[in-house]
Coordinates of C-alpha atoms and ligand atoms in Angstrom, one line a residue:
M1 CA -169.5 17.9 197.0
V2 CA -166.6 16.5 195.0
P3 CA -167.9 15.2 191.6
P4 CA -167.4 11.4 191.1
Q5 CA -164.1 10.7 189.4
P6 CA -162.9 7.6 187.7
S7 CA -160.1 6.2 189.8
E8 CA -156.6 7.1 188.6
A9 CA -156.4 3.6 187.4
S10 CA -158.6 4.6 184.4
V11 CA -156.2 4.5 181.6
R12 CA -155.6 3.9 177.9
V13 CA -154.7 0.2 177.5
S14 CA -153.8 0.2 173.8
E15 CA -154.4 2.6 170.9
H16 CA -158.2 2.1 170.9
V17 CA -158.9 0.5 174.3
H18 CA -159.5 2.2 177.6
V19 CA -160.3 0.8 181.0
V20 CA -162.5 2.9 183.4
R21 CA -162.5 1.7 187.0
V22 CA -164.8 3.3 189.5
R23 CA -164.6 2.5 193.2
V24 CA -167.9 1.3 194.6
R25 CA -168.2 1.5 198.4
S26 CA -170.1 -1.7 198.9
Y27 CA -167.5 -3.8 197.0
P28 CA -163.9 -4.5 197.9
E29 CA -161.8 -2.2 195.7
A30 CA -159.4 -4.9 194.6
Y31 CA -162.3 -6.8 193.1
S32 CA -164.2 -3.9 191.6
P33 CA -165.2 -4.7 188.0
N34 CA -163.3 -3.4 185.0
V35 CA -165.4 -1.6 182.3
Y36 CA -163.7 -1.1 178.9
F37 CA -164.3 1.2 176.0
V38 CA -163.2 0.4 172.5
V39 CA -163.2 3.6 170.5
D40 CA -162.6 4.3 166.9
G41 CA -164.0 6.6 164.1
G42 CA -166.4 8.5 166.4
E43 CA -167.9 5.3 167.8
A44 CA -167.5 3.5 171.1
L45 CA -168.3 0.0 172.3
M46 CA -168.5 -0.8 176.0
V47 CA -167.3 -4.2 177.3
D48 CA -169.3 -5.0 180.5
S49 CA -171.2 -2.4 182.3
G50 CA -170.1 -2.5 186.0
F51 CA -172.5 -1.4 188.7
P52 CA -175.6 0.8 188.2
D53 CA -175.0 3.4 190.9
D54 CA -175.1 7.1 189.9
D55 CA -171.4 7.7 190.6
S56 CA -170.3 4.8 188.3
V57 CA -172.6 5.7 185.5
R58 CA -171.7 9.4 185.6
A59 CA -167.9 8.8 185.8
R60 CA -168.0 6.4 182.8
L61 CA -170.1 8.7 180.6
E62 CA -167.9 11.6 181.6
Y63 CA -164.8 9.6 180.6
L64 CA -166.3 8.9 177.3
R65 CA -167.0 12.6 176.7
S66 CA -163.4 13.3 177.5
L67 CA -162.5 11.2 174.5
G68 CA -164.3 13.5 172.2
A69 CA -167.8 12.2 172.9
P70 CA -167.9 9.2 170.5
E71 CA -171.3 7.7 170.0
L72 CA -171.9 4.7 172.3
K73 CA -173.1 2.1 169.9
L74 CA -173.2 -1.1 171.9
V75 CA -172.7 -2.6 175.4
A76 CA -171.4 -6.1 175.0
L77 CA -171.7 -8.3 178.2
T78 CA -169.3 -11.1 178.9
H79 CA -171.7 -12.9 181.3
H80 CA -174.6 -12.4 183.6
H81 CA -173.0 -11.8 187.0
Y82 CA -174.4 -8.6 188.4
D83 CA -171.0 -7.0 189.0
H84 CA -170.6 -6.9 185.2
S85 CA -174.2 -6.6 184.0
S86 CA -176.3 -4.6 186.5
G87 CA -175.2 -1.2 185.1
A88 CA -176.3 -2.0 181.5
Y89 CA -180.0 -0.9 181.8
R90 CA -178.7 2.5 183.1
Y91 CA -176.7 3.1 180.0
Q92 CA -179.8 2.1 177.9
Q93 CA -181.9 4.7 179.9
E94 CA -179.2 7.4 179.6
T95 CA -178.2 7.0 176.0
G96 CA -180.5 4.5 174.3
V97 CA -177.5 2.2 173.6
A98 CA -178.1 -1.4 172.4
V99 CA -177.0 -4.3 174.6
A100 CA -175.6 -7.6 173.3
M101 CA -175.5 -10.8 175.4
N102 CA -175.4 -14.5 174.9
P103 CA -178.9 -16.0 175.2
V104 CA -177.8 -18.6 177.8
E105 CA -176.5 -15.8 179.9
A106 CA -179.6 -13.7 179.4
E107 CA -181.7 -16.7 180.8
L108 CA -179.3 -17.1 183.8
L109 CA -179.7 -13.3 184.4
R110 CA -183.5 -13.7 184.6
Q111 CA -183.2 -16.8 186.8
A112 CA -180.8 -15.1 189.2
A113 CA -183.2 -12.2 189.7
K114 CA -186.0 -14.5 190.7
S115 CA -183.9 -16.8 193.0
A116 CA -184.5 -15.7 196.6
S117 CA -181.7 -17.8 198.2
P118 CA -181.4 -16.8 201.8
E119 CA -177.6 -16.6 201.8
R120 CA -177.8 -13.6 199.5
T121 CA -177.7 -10.1 201.1
A122 CA -180.5 -7.6 200.3
E123 CA -177.9 -5.6 198.3
E124 CA -177.1 -8.6 196.2
R125 CA -180.7 -9.4 195.5
R126 CA -181.3 -5.7 194.6
L127 CA -178.4 -5.8 192.1
R128 CA -179.6 -9.0 190.6
R129 CA -183.0 -7.5 190.0
Q130 CA -181.4 -4.4 188.5
A131 CA -179.3 -6.6 186.2
A132 CA -182.5 -8.2 184.9
R133 CA -183.9 -4.8 183.9
V134 CA -181.7 -4.8 180.8
R135 CA -183.2 -5.2 177.3
V136 CA -181.1 -7.5 175.3
D137 CA -181.2 -6.2 171.7
M138 CA -178.7 -8.5 170.2
P139 CA -178.2 -12.2 171.1
L140 CA -174.5 -12.9 171.0
E141 CA -173.3 -16.2 169.3
E142 CA -169.9 -17.7 168.7
G143 CA -168.1 -15.8 166.0
A144 CA -170.3 -12.7 165.9
A145 CA -168.4 -9.6 164.5
L146 CA -169.0 -6.4 166.4
E147 CA -167.9 -3.4 164.5
V148 CA -166.6 -0.1 166.0
G149 CA -165.3 2.4 163.5
R150 CA -162.9 0.4 161.4
L151 CA -162.3 -2.2 164.1
T152 CA -163.8 -5.6 164.6
L153 CA -164.4 -7.2 168.0
R154 CA -164.9 -11.0 167.6
A155 CA -167.3 -12.6 170.1
L156 CA -166.0 -16.0 171.2
L157 CA -168.0 -18.5 173.3
M158 CA -165.8 -19.5 176.2
P159 CA -167.8 -21.4 178.7
G160 CA -166.4 -22.2 182.1
H161 CA -166.8 -19.5 184.8
S162 CA -170.4 -19.3 183.5
A163 CA -172.3 -21.5 181.0
G164 CA -172.5 -19.0 178.1
H165 CA -169.5 -16.9 179.0
M166 CA -168.3 -14.8 176.0
C167 CA -164.8 -13.3 175.4
F168 CA -164.1 -10.6 172.9
H169 CA -161.1 -10.4 170.7
L170 CA -160.0 -7.1 169.2
E171 CA -158.1 -8.7 166.4
E172 CA -156.4 -5.6 165.0
E173 CA -154.7 -4.9 168.4
G174 CA -154.3 -8.3 169.8
V175 CA -156.5 -7.4 172.8
L176 CA -158.5 -10.2 174.4
F177 CA -161.3 -9.2 176.8
S178 CA -161.5 -12.3 179.1
G179 CA -164.4 -11.4 181.4
D180 CA -164.1 -13.6 184.5
N181 CA -162.4 -16.5 182.7
V182 CA -159.0 -14.9 183.4
L183 CA -158.7 -12.4 186.3
G184 CA -155.9 -9.9 186.9
I185 CA -155.8 -11.0 190.5
G186 CA -156.2 -14.5 191.9
T187 CA -158.1 -17.4 190.3
T188 CA -161.7 -17.4 189.2
A189 CA -164.5 -19.4 190.8
I190 CA -166.0 -22.1 188.5
A191 CA -169.6 -22.9 189.4
P192 CA -170.7 -26.5 189.1
P193 CA -172.9 -27.5 186.0
P194 CA -175.3 -26.3 184.7
Y195 CA -174.0 -22.8 185.7
G196 CA -170.3 -23.4 185.0
D197 CA -168.1 -26.3 184.0
M198 CA -164.5 -27.1 184.9
L199 CA -163.7 -29.2 181.8
Q200 CA -165.2 -26.6 179.5
Y201 CA -163.2 -24.0 181.4
L202 CA -159.9 -25.7 180.8
D203 CA -160.8 -26.0 177.1
S204 CA -161.6 -22.3 177.0
L205 CA -158.3 -21.5 178.7
R206 CA -156.4 -23.5 176.0
R207 CA -158.4 -21.8 173.3
M208 CA -157.7 -18.4 174.8
Q209 CA -154.0 -19.2 174.8
S210 CA -154.1 -20.3 171.2
L211 CA -155.3 -16.8 170.2
D212 CA -151.8 -15.6 171.1
A213 CA -153.2 -12.2 172.2
A214 CA -150.7 -9.4 173.2
I215 CA -152.8 -8.1 176.0
I216 CA -155.6 -9.6 178.2
C217 CA -158.2 -7.2 179.6
P218 CA -159.7 -9.1 182.6
G219 CA -163.0 -8.6 184.3
H220 CA -161.2 -7.6 187.5
G221 CA -157.7 -6.5 188.5
P222 CA -154.7 -5.4 186.4
I223 CA -154.3 -5.8 182.7
A224 CA -152.1 -8.8 181.8
H225 CA -149.3 -8.1 179.4
Q226 CA -148.0 -11.7 179.2
P227 CA -151.2 -13.6 178.3
R228 CA -149.5 -16.9 177.4
R229 CA -147.8 -17.1 180.8
K230 CA -150.8 -15.9 182.7
I231 CA -153.1 -18.5 181.1
Q232 CA -150.4 -21.2 181.6
E233 CA -150.3 -20.4 185.3
L234 CA -154.1 -20.9 185.5
I235 CA -153.9 -24.2 183.7
D236 CA -151.1 -25.4 186.0
H237 CA -153.1 -24.1 189.1
R238 CA -156.1 -26.2 188.1
R239 CA -153.9 -29.3 187.6
E240 CA -152.4 -28.8 191.1
R241 CA -156.0 -28.5 192.5
D242 CA -156.9 -31.8 190.9
E243 CA -154.0 -33.5 192.5
Q244 CA -154.9 -32.0 195.9
V245 CA -158.5 -33.2 195.6
L246 CA -157.2 -36.8 194.8
L247 CA -154.9 -36.5 197.8
L248 CA -157.7 -35.4 200.2
I249 CA -160.0 -38.2 198.9
G250 CA -157.1 -40.6 199.6
Q251 CA -157.0 -39.3 203.1
G252 CA -160.7 -40.1 203.6
K253 CA -161.9 -36.5 203.2
D254 CA -164.6 -37.2 200.6
R255 CA -167.3 -34.8 201.7
L256 CA -167.4 -31.9 199.2
S257 CA -167.4 -29.3 202.0
Q258 CA -164.2 -30.8 203.5
I259 CA -162.5 -30.8 200.2
V260 CA -163.5 -27.2 199.4
R261 CA -162.3 -26.1 202.9
G262 CA -159.1 -28.0 202.4
I263 CA -158.1 -26.4 199.1
Y264 CA -159.9 -23.0 199.0
P265 CA -159.3 -21.5 202.4
E266 CA -158.9 -18.1 200.7
L267 CA -161.9 -18.3 198.4
D268 CA -164.0 -15.1 198.3
P269 CA -167.6 -16.2 197.9
R270 CA -168.5 -12.8 196.3
L271 CA -166.8 -13.5 193.0
Ligands
LIG301 ZN1 -168.4 -13.6 187.2

C-alpha cells in the first residue's frame, strides 16, 4: 500500500507558514479544506484541522515531523463547519494538543451535531458528530494573542460566513488566515442570521482589507497574493448581487427560492 502523502500542493507559504492539503475522496478536490501550520522556535500552531480520516491526520503529522518535529501547541479553529473542525479531536487524541475556538462557534458546533435535518447525508451527519467530539480548551475572543515561538497570531472576530467566525493575523509576516470569509476559489456562502450575516460580512471584508496583509491564506483554494484586490472583488461582487436582487424583485420574482435560483445557479450547497 502506498503511504498517504500530502498532495504536492503542500508548500511553504512564507517563512513560518505552511499549507498542508490532503485529498479526501468524499469531497471535491477543488474544495478540500486548507490546513496551515505556523512554525517557529520548536513550536507549531495549526490553523483549522481539516477532516478526521486516518490519511489526513497521518499526512499532516508526518509533514510536521518533516519540519523537525516542532511541538504542536495549539489548534486554532476559524469556525465550526465540519470541513474545518472535524479533525480537531483526532489531533487531541494523538498529541494532547489544546484547541482554541470562539464560544459562539463552539455552541453552533454542538447544535449542528444534534440537528438531524433530513437533507444531510449520513456522511455529513457523521462528520458533524465527530466535529463535536472536540474539547475546547481555550475560548477565543477578539484580540486574543496566540504565541508560537517568537511570533504572535492575533485572533480577530470577523462574523459573516458564520456568526462567530475568527480570522488570524500573523502580524510579523503580514499573513491573514481568512477561514471561509475569503476563499481562494469562488465566493463564499453567507448563511442567514443567526448563523451568518451579510451586513456583518461586508464589515468584516472591509476590516480585513484595512489590515493591508501581504498574503491571504484562505480556508479553501489557492493562496491569495494580492489581498486588497481579492477582497475588493468580493465587495464588488456582493454589490452586484444586491443590484440583481432588486432587479428580480422589480420583475415580480419576490419568492426567495426564485431569487436564489436566479442569481446563484452555480452555488455548491456543500460549502
Ligand atoms: Zn465554512
